[in-house]
XYZ file of C-alpha atoms in Angstrom:
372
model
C -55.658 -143.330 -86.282
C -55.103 -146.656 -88.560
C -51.720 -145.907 -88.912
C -50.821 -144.854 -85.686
C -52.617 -148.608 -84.652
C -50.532 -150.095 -87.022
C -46.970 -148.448 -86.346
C -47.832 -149.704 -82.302
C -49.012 -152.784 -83.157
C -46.153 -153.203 -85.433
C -43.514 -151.983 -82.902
C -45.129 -154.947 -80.374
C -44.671 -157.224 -82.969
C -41.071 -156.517 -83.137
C -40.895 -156.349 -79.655
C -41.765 -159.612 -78.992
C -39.757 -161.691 -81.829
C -37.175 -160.178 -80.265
C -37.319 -161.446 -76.524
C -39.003 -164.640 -77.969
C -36.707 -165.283 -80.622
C -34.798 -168.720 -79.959
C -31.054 -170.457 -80.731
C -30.742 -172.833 -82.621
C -28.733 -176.085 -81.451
C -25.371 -176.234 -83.878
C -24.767 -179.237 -85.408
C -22.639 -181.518 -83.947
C -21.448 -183.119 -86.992
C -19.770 -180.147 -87.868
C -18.502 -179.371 -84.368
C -15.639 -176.784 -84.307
C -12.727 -179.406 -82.713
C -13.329 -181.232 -85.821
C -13.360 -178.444 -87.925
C -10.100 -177.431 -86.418
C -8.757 -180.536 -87.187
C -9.335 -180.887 -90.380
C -7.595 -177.207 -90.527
C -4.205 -178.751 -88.267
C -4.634 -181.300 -91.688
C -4.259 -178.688 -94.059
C -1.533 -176.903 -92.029
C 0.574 -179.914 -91.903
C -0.073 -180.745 -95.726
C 0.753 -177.364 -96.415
C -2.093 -175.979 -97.696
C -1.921 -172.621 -95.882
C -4.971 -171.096 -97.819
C -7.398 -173.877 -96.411
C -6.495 -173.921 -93.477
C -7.256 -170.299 -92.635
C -10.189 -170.707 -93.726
C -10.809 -173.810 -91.700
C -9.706 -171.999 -88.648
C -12.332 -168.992 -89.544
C -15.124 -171.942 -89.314
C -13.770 -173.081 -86.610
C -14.284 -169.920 -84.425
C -17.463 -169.269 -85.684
C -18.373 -172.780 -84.884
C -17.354 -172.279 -81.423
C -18.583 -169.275 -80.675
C -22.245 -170.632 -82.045
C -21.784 -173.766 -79.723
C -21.098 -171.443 -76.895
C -23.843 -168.972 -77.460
C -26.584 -172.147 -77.999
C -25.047 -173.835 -74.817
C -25.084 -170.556 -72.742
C -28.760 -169.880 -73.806
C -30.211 -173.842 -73.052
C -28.940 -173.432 -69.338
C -30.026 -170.096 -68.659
C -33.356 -170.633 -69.955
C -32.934 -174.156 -68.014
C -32.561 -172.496 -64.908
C -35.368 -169.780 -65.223
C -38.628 -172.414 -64.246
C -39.560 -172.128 -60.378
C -39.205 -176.238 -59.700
C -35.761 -175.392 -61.026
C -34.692 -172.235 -59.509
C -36.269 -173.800 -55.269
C -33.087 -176.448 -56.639
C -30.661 -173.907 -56.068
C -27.494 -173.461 -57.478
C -25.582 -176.529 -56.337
C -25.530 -179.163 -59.504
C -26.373 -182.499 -57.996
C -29.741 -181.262 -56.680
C -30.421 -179.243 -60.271
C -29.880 -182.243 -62.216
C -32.696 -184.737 -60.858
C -35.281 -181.758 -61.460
C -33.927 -181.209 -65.324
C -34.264 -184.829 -65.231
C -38.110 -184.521 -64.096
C -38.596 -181.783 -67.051
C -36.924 -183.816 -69.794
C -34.421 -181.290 -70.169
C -32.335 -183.571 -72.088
C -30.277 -180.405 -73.784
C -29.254 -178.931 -70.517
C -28.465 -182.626 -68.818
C -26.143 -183.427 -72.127
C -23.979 -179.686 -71.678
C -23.871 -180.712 -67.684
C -22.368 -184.197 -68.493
C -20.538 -183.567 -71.258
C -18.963 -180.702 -69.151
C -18.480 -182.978 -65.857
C -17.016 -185.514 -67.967
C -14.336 -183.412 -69.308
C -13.737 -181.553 -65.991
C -15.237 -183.273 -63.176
C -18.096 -180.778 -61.425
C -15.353 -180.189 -58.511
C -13.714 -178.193 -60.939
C -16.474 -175.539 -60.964
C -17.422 -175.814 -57.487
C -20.775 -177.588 -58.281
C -21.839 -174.127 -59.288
C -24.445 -173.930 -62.290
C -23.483 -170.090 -62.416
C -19.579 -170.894 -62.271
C -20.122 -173.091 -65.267
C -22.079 -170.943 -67.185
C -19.365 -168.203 -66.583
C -16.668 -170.897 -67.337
C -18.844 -171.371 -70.924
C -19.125 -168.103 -72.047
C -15.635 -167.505 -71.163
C -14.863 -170.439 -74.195
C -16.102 -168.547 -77.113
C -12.811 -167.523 -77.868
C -10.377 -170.459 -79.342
C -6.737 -169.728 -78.799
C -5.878 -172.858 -80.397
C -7.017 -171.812 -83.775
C -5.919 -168.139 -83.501
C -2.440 -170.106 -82.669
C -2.446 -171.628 -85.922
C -3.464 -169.103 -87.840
C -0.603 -167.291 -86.288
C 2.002 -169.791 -87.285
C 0.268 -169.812 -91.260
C 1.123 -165.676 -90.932
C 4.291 -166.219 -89.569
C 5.587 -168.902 -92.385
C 4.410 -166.592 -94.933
C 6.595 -163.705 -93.269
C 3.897 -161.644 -92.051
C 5.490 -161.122 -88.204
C 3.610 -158.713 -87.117
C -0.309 -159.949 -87.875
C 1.537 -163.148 -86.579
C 2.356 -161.707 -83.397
C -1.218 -160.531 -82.786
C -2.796 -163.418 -83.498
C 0.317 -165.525 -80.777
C -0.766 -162.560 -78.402
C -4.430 -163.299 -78.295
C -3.847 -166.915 -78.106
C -1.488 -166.422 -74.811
C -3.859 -163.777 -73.440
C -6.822 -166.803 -73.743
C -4.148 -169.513 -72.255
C -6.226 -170.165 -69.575
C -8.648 -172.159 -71.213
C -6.483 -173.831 -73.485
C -7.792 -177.968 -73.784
C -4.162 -178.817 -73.582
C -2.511 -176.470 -70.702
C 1.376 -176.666 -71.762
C 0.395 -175.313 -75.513
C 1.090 -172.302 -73.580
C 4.565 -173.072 -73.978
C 4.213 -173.430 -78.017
C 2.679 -169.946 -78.241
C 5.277 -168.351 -75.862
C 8.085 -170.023 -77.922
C 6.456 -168.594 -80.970
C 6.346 -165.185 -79.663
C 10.109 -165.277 -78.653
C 11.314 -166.876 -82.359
C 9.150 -164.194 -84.153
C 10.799 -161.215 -81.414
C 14.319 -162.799 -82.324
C 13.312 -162.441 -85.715
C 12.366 -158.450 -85.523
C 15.753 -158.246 -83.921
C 13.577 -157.127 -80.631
C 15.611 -159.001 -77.994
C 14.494 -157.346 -74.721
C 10.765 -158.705 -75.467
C 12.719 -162.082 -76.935
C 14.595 -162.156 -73.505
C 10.937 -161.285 -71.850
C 8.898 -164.414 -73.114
C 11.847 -167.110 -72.523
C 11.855 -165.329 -69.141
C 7.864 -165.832 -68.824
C 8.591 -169.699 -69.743
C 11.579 -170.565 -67.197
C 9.128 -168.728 -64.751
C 7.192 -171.796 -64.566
C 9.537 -173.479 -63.244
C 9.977 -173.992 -59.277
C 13.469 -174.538 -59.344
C 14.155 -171.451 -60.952
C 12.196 -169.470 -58.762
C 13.622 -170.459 -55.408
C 16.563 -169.099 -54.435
C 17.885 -171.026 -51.920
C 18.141 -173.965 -54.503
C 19.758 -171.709 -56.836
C 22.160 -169.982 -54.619
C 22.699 -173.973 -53.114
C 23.578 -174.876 -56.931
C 25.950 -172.449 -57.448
C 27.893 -173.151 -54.244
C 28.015 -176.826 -55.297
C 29.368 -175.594 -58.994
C 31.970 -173.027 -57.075
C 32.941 -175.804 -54.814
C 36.775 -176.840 -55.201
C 35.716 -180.697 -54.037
C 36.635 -182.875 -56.189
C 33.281 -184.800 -55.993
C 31.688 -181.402 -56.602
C 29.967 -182.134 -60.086
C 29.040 -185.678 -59.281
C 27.469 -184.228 -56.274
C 25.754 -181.775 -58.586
C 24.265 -184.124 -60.540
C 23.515 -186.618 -57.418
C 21.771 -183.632 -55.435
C 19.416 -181.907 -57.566
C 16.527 -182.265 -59.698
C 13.988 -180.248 -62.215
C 10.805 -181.473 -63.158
C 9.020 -179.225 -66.462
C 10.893 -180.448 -69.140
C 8.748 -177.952 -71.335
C 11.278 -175.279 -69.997
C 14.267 -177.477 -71.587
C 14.870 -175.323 -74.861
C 14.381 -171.879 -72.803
C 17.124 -172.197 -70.642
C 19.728 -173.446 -73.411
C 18.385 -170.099 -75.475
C 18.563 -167.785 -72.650
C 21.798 -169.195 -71.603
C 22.924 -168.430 -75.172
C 22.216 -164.960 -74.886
C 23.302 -164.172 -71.609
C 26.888 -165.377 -72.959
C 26.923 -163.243 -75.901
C 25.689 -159.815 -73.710
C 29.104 -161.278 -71.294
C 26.286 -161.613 -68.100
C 28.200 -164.681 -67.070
C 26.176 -165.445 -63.518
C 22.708 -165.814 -65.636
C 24.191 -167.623 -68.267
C 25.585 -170.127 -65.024
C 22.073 -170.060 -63.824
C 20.380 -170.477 -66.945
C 23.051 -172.824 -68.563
C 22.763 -175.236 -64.982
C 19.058 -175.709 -64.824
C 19.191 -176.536 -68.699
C 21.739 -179.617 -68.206
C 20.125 -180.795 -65.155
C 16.486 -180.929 -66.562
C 17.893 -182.409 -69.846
C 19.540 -184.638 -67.279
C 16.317 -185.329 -64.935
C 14.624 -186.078 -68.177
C 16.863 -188.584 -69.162
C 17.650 -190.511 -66.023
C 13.656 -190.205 -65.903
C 13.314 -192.059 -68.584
C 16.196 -194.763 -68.200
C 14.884 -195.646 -64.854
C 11.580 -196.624 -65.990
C 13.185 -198.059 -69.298
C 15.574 -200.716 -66.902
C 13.777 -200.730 -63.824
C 17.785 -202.387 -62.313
C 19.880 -199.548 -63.674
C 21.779 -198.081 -60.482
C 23.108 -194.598 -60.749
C 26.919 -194.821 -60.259
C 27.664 -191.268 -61.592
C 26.872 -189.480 -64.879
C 29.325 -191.276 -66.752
C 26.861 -194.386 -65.706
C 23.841 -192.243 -67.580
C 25.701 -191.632 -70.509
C 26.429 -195.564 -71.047
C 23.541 -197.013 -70.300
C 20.949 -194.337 -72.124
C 23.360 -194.589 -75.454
C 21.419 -198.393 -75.248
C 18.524 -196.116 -76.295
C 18.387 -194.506 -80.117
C 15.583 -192.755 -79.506
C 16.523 -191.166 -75.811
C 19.903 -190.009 -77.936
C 18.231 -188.826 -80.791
C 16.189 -186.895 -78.803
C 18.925 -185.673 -77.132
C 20.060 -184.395 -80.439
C 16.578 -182.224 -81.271
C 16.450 -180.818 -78.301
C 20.185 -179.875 -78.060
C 20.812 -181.750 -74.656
C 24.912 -182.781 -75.229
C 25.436 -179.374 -76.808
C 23.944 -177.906 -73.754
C 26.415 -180.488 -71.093
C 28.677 -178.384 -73.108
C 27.740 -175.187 -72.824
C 27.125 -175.739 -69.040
C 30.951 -177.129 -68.698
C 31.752 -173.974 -70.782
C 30.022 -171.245 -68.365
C 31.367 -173.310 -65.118
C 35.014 -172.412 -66.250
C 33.715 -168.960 -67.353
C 32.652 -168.170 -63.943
C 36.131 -169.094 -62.382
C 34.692 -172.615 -61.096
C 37.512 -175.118 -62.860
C 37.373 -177.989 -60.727
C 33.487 -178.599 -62.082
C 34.856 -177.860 -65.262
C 37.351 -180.187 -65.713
C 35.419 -182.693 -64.185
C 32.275 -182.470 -66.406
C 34.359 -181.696 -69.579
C 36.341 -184.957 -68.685
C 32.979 -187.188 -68.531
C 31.814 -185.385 -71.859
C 34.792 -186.328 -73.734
C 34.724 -190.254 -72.906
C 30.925 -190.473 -72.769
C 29.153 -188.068 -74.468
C 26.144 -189.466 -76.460
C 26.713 -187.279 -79.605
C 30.427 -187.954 -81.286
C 30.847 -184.109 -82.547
C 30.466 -183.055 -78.733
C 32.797 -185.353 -77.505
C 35.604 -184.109 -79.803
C 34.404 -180.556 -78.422
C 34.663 -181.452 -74.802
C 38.044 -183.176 -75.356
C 39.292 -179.927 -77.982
C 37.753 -177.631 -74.633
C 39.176 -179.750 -71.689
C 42.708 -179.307 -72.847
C 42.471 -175.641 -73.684
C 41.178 -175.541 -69.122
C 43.460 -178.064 -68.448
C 46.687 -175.822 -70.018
C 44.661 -172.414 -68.505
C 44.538 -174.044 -64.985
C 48.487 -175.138 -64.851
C 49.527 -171.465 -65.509
């Protein structure tokens, strides 16, 4: 009879430090941004080894933040004075003020403050979904995916870029989405796989509005075929891209489609590269001399070469190489007029000397095919 009191009144025991048992609040000195940081540090100092094992505290600091913050607003929620308030925020808020619920009030305002309570629809529930959604960290399983990949191990690598795109959504910084599709595309390049390489510089241009309408496309292309003789100014004059993210995806894609011969998409691809790398730049020259007046591209060319930096990035991101290769797949795809035209401001006015002596080796080669 004792022991059968004892194994019950054990069992309660157990029972109840269970359902009673209580989260602690992480420390915020050691929050898991700054732990990531400190592990982007060691990444960029080289010091692979640390900064795995940076990233491995940094997860299990966020999922601990996640779980405490979770916990503090459900049990915020449970009193009755609390739960008559509803689930709209602004009338939850002056009660948790009432209780001295300073915990709960800090995860509300920290959370309005970096997403405005619009965002979750003044929903308590919607932003305790939205929390426990954040226990995964696609920024650190991104880095640990490019430590993997430098060391040569693709295929953990890929995984890890995999997880981090399938977690996108609640990236801090949206257009790292871009960096991890990139990623996934060098490494598929790498393992010779190009149909899934093709695949994730598709998923990038996808994002793009231009390329998915295709009246503007089809509009382009009749410009391009156009035997005008304004027809590339008018190009350049008519149309307009906006995600410059997308830059280095079209100039790749447009590389490929050349070497499988599928001239059309390399057109396609190869147009919406120049004219973003364009946009970009007469972007930026506008703002940069507020009095600069468009005359034609040659009028880009001379007044953004006033600009080291606007060139030299030009030169990273392969912007005059890909004026080329746009002039290139015009003639390809029987449209010489645009051709000559473009090839003919390239070789007087491109910013980068080795691509002027390419337009002006390229322009005679069209100019000799087009008299015969």
């Amino acid at each position: 009879m004792k022991k059968t009191f004892l194994f019950i009144f054990i069992s309660l025991f157990e029972f109840f430090c269970i359902f009673s048992e209580t989260i602690a609040k992480p420390d915020y000195i050691i929050d898991d941004k700054r732990i990531f940081l400190d592990a982007q540090i060691a990444f960029d100092r080289q010091d692979y080894g640390l900064a795995l094992k940076l990233v491995e505290r940094a997860k299990a600091a966020r999922k601990q933040k996640v779980k405490w913050e979770v916990y503090t607003l459900e049990n915020s929620l449970k009193p009755e004075e609390v739960k008559r308030a509803g689930d709209f925020i602004p009338d939850i808020l002056p009660v948790l003020s009432e209780r001295q619920d300073y915990d709960a009030l800090e995860i509300f305002f920290r959370y309005e403050k970096l997403y405005t309570m619009d965002f979750f629809e003044n929903s308590a529930k919607k932003l305790i979904a939205f929390i426990k959604n954040r226990s995964e960290f696609p920024e650190a399983d991104y880095l640990s995916g490019c430590v993997y990949q430098l060391e040569g191990e693709y295929s953990v690598a890929e995984q890890l870029f995999l997880k981090a795109f399938e977690f996108s959504s609640i990236l801090d910084v949206p257009d790292e989405k871009y960096d991890i599709l990139y990623s996934l595309a060098d490494i598929s390049f790498t393992k010779k796989n190009f149909e899934k390489y093709e695949e994730y510089l598709v998923l990038i241009i996808s994002q793009d509005k231009a390329f998915k309408n295709n009246r503007l496309i089809d509009a382009m292309k009749s410009t391009i075929r156009s035997v005008k003789s304004d027809c590339m100014e008018k190009f350049f004059l008519m149309y307009r891209t906006e995600n410059f993210r997308l830059l280095n995806a079209y100039f790749l894609l447009s590389e490929y489609y050349q070497e499988k011969n599928e001239k059309d998409r390399a057109l396609t691809t190869a147009a919406l590269g120049a004219l973003t790398g364009f946009s970009k730049v007469y972007d930026v020259v506008s703002k940069r001399n507020p009095e600069f007046e468009y005359a034609g591209l040659s009028s880009l060319f001379i007044e953004e070469c006033k600009y080291t930096d606007i060139v030299e990035w030009g030169i990273k991101n392969n912007v005059w190489k890909g004026f080329n290769d746009f002039a290139e797949n015009t003639f390809k795809n029987e449209c010489p007029v645009f051709a000559v035209k473009l090839y003919t401001i390239l070789k007087e006015h491109s910013p980068e000397e080795y691509w002027r002596a390419e337009a002006s080796v390229r322009l005679d080669v069209i100019t000799a095919a087009v008299k015969r």
